[in-house]
XYZ file of N, CA and C in Angstrom:
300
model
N -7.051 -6.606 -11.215
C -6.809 -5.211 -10.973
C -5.609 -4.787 -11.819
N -5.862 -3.990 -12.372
C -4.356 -2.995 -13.428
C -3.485 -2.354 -12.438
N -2.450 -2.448 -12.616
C -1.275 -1.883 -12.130
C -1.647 -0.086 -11.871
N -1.954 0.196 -12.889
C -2.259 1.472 -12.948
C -3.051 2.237 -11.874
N -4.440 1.042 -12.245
C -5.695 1.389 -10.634
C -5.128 1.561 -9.337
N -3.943 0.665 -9.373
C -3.537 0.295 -8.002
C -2.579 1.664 -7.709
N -1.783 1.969 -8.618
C -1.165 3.600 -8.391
C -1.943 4.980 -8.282
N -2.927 4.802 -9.308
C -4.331 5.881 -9.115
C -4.447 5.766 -7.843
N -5.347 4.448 -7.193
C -5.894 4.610 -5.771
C -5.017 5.155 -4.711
N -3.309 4.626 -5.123
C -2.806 4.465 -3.764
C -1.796 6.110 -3.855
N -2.452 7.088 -4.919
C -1.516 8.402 -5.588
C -0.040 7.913 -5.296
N 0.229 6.992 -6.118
C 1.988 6.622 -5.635
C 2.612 6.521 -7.499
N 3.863 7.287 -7.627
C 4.201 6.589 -8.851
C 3.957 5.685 -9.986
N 4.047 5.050 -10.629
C 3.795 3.550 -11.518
C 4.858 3.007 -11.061
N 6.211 3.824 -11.449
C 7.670 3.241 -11.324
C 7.607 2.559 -10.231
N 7.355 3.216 -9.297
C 7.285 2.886 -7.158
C 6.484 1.379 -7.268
N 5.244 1.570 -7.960
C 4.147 0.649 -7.910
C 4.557 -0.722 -8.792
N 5.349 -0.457 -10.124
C 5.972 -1.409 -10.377
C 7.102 -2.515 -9.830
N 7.745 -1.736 -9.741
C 8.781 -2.455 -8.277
C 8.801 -3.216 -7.844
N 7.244 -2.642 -7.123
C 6.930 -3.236 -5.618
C 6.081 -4.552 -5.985
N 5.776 -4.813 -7.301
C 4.863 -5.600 -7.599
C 5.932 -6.602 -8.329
N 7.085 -5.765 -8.967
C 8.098 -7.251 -9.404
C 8.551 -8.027 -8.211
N 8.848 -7.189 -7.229
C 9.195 -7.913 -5.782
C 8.469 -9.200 -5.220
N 7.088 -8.720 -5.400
C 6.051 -9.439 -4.820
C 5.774 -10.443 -5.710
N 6.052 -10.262 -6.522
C 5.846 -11.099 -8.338
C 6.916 -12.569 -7.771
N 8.234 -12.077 -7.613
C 8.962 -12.660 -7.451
C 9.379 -13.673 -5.915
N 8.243 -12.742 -4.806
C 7.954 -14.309 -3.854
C 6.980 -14.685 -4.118
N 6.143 -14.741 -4.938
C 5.437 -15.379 -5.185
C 4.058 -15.217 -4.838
N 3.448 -14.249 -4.030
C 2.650 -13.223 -3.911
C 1.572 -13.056 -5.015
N 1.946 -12.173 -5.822
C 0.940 -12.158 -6.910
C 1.317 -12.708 -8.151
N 0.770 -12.290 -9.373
C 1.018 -12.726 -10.586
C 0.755 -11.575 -11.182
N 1.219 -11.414 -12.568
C 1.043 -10.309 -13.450
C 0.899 -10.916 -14.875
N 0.019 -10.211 -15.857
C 0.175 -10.552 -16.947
C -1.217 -9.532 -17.899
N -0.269 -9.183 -18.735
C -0.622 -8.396 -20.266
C -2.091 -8.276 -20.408
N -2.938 -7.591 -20.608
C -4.270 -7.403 -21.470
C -4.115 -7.895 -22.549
N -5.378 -9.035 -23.181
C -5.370 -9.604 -24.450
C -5.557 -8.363 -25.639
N -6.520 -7.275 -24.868
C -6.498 -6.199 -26.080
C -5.773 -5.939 -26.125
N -4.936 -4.747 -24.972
C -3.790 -4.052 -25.328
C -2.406 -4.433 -24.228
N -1.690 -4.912 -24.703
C -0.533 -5.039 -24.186
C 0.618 -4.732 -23.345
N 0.086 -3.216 -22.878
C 0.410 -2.374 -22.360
C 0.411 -2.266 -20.887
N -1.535 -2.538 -20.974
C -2.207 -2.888 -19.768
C -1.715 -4.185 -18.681
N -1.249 -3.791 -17.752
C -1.185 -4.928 -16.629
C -1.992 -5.184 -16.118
N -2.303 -6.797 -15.530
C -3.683 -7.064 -14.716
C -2.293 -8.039 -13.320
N -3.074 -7.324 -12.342
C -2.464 -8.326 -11.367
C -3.447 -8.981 -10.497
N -3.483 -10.441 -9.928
C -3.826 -11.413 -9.057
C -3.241 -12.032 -8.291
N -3.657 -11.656 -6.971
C -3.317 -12.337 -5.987
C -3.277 -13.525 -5.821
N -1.953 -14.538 -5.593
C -2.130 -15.942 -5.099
C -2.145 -16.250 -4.287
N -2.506 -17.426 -3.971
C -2.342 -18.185 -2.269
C -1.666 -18.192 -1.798
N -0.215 -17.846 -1.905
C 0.528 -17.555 -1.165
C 0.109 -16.043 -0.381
N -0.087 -15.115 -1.620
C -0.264 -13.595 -1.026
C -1.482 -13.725 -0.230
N -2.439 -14.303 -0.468
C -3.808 -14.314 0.481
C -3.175 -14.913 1.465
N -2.423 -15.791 1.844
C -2.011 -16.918 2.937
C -1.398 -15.545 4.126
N -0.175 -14.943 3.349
C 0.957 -13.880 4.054
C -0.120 -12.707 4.592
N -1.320 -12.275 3.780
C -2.298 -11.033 4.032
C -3.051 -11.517 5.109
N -3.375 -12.504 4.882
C -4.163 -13.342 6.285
C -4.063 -13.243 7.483
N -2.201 -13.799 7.606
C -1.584 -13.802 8.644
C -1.002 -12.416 9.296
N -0.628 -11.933 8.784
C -0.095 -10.488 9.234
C -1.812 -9.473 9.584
N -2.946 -10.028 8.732
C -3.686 -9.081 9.142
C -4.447 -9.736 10.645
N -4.439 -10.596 11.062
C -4.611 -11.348 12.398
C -3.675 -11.272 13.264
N -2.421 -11.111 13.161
C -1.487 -10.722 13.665
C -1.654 -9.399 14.594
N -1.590 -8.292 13.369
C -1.891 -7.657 13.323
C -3.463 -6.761 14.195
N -4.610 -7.430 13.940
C -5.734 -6.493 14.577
C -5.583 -7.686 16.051
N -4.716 -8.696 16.279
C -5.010 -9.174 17.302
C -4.074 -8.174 18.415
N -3.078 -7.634 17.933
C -2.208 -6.734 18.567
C -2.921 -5.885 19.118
N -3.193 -4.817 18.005
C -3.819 -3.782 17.981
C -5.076 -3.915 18.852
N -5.989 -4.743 18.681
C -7.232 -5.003 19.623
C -6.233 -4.991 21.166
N -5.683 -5.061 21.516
C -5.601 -5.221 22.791
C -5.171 -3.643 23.445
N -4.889 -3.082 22.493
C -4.152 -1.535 22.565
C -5.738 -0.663 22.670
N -6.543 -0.668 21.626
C -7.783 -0.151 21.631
C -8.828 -0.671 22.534
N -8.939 -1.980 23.463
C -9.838 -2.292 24.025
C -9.808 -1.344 25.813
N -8.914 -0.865 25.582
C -8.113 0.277 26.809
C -8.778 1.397 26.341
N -9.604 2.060 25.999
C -9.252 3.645 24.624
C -10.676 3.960 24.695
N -11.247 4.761 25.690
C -13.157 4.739 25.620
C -13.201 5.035 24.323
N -14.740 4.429 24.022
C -15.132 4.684 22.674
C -15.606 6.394 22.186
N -16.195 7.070 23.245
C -15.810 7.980 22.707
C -14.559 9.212 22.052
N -13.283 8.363 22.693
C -11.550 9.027 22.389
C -11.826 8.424 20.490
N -11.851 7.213 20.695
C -11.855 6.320 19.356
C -13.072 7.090 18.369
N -14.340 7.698 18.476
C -14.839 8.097 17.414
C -14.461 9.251 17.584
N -13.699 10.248 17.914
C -13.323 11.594 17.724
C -11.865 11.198 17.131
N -11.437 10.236 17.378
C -10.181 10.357 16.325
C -10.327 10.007 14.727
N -11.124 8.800 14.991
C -12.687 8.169 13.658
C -12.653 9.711 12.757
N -13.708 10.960 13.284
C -13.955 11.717 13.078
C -12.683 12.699 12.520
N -11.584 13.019 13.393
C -10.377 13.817 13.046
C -9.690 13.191 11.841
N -9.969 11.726 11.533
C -8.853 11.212 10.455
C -9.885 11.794 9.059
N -11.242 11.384 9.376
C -12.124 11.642 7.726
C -11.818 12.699 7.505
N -12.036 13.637 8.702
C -11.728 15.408 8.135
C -10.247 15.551 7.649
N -9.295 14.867 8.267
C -7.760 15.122 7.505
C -8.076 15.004 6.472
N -8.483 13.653 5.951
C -8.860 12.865 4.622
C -9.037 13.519 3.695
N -10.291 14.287 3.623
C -11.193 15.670 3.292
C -10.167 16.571 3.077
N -9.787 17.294 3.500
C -8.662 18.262 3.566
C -7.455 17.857 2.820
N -6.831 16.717 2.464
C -5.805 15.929 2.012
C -6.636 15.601 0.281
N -7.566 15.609 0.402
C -8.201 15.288 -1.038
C -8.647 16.142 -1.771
N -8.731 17.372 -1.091
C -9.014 18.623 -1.460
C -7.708 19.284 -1.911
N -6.816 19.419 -0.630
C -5.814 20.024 -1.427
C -5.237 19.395 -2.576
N -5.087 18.156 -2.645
C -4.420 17.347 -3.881
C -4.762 17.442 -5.176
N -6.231 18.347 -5.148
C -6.611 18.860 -5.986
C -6.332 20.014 -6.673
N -5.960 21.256 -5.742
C -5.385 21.692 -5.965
C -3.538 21.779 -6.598
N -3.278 21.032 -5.968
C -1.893 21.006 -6.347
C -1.854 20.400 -7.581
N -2.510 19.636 -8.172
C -2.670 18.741 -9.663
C -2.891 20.328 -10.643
N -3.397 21.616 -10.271
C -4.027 22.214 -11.034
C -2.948 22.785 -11.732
């Protein structure tokens, strides 16, 4: 994945996105390195360490959370489902605008 994609997707800076990726570069997390065409281009990959840390925090994580939502009828949970896409929608729309 290019550095770049990863700022496109996440609409955040490069500068911000760089950073955060020397940081991560530097525990050891991912790796980075140059396009053979152009030089410019960053490609980053995740290592076993970063898959190991993403693993754990994301089990951590939905094991928490599952216990918070298993309380929450399912119909509260798909109307909020529903309220976040429409923010979404609305948030992707205007951003469009504001680029103009």
């Amino acid at each position: 994945m290019k550095i770049s994609d990863v700022s496109d997707a996440l609409s955040l800076p490069r500068p911000g996105v760089t950073r955060t990726v020397k940081d991560m570069e530097a525990k050891g997390y991912v790796k980075k390195f140059a396009s053979a065409e152009d030089g410019r281009v960053t490609y980053l990959t995740v290592t076993e360490s970063g898959k190991a840390i993403s693993d754990k925090y994301n089990k951590r994580y939905f094991t928490i959370l599952s216990g918070y939502v298993d309380s929450i009828p399912e119909e509260d949970i798909l109307c909020t489902i529903r309220t976040m896409e429409n923010f979404y929608k609305i948030m992707c729309e205007r951003r469009i605008d504001l680029d103009k």
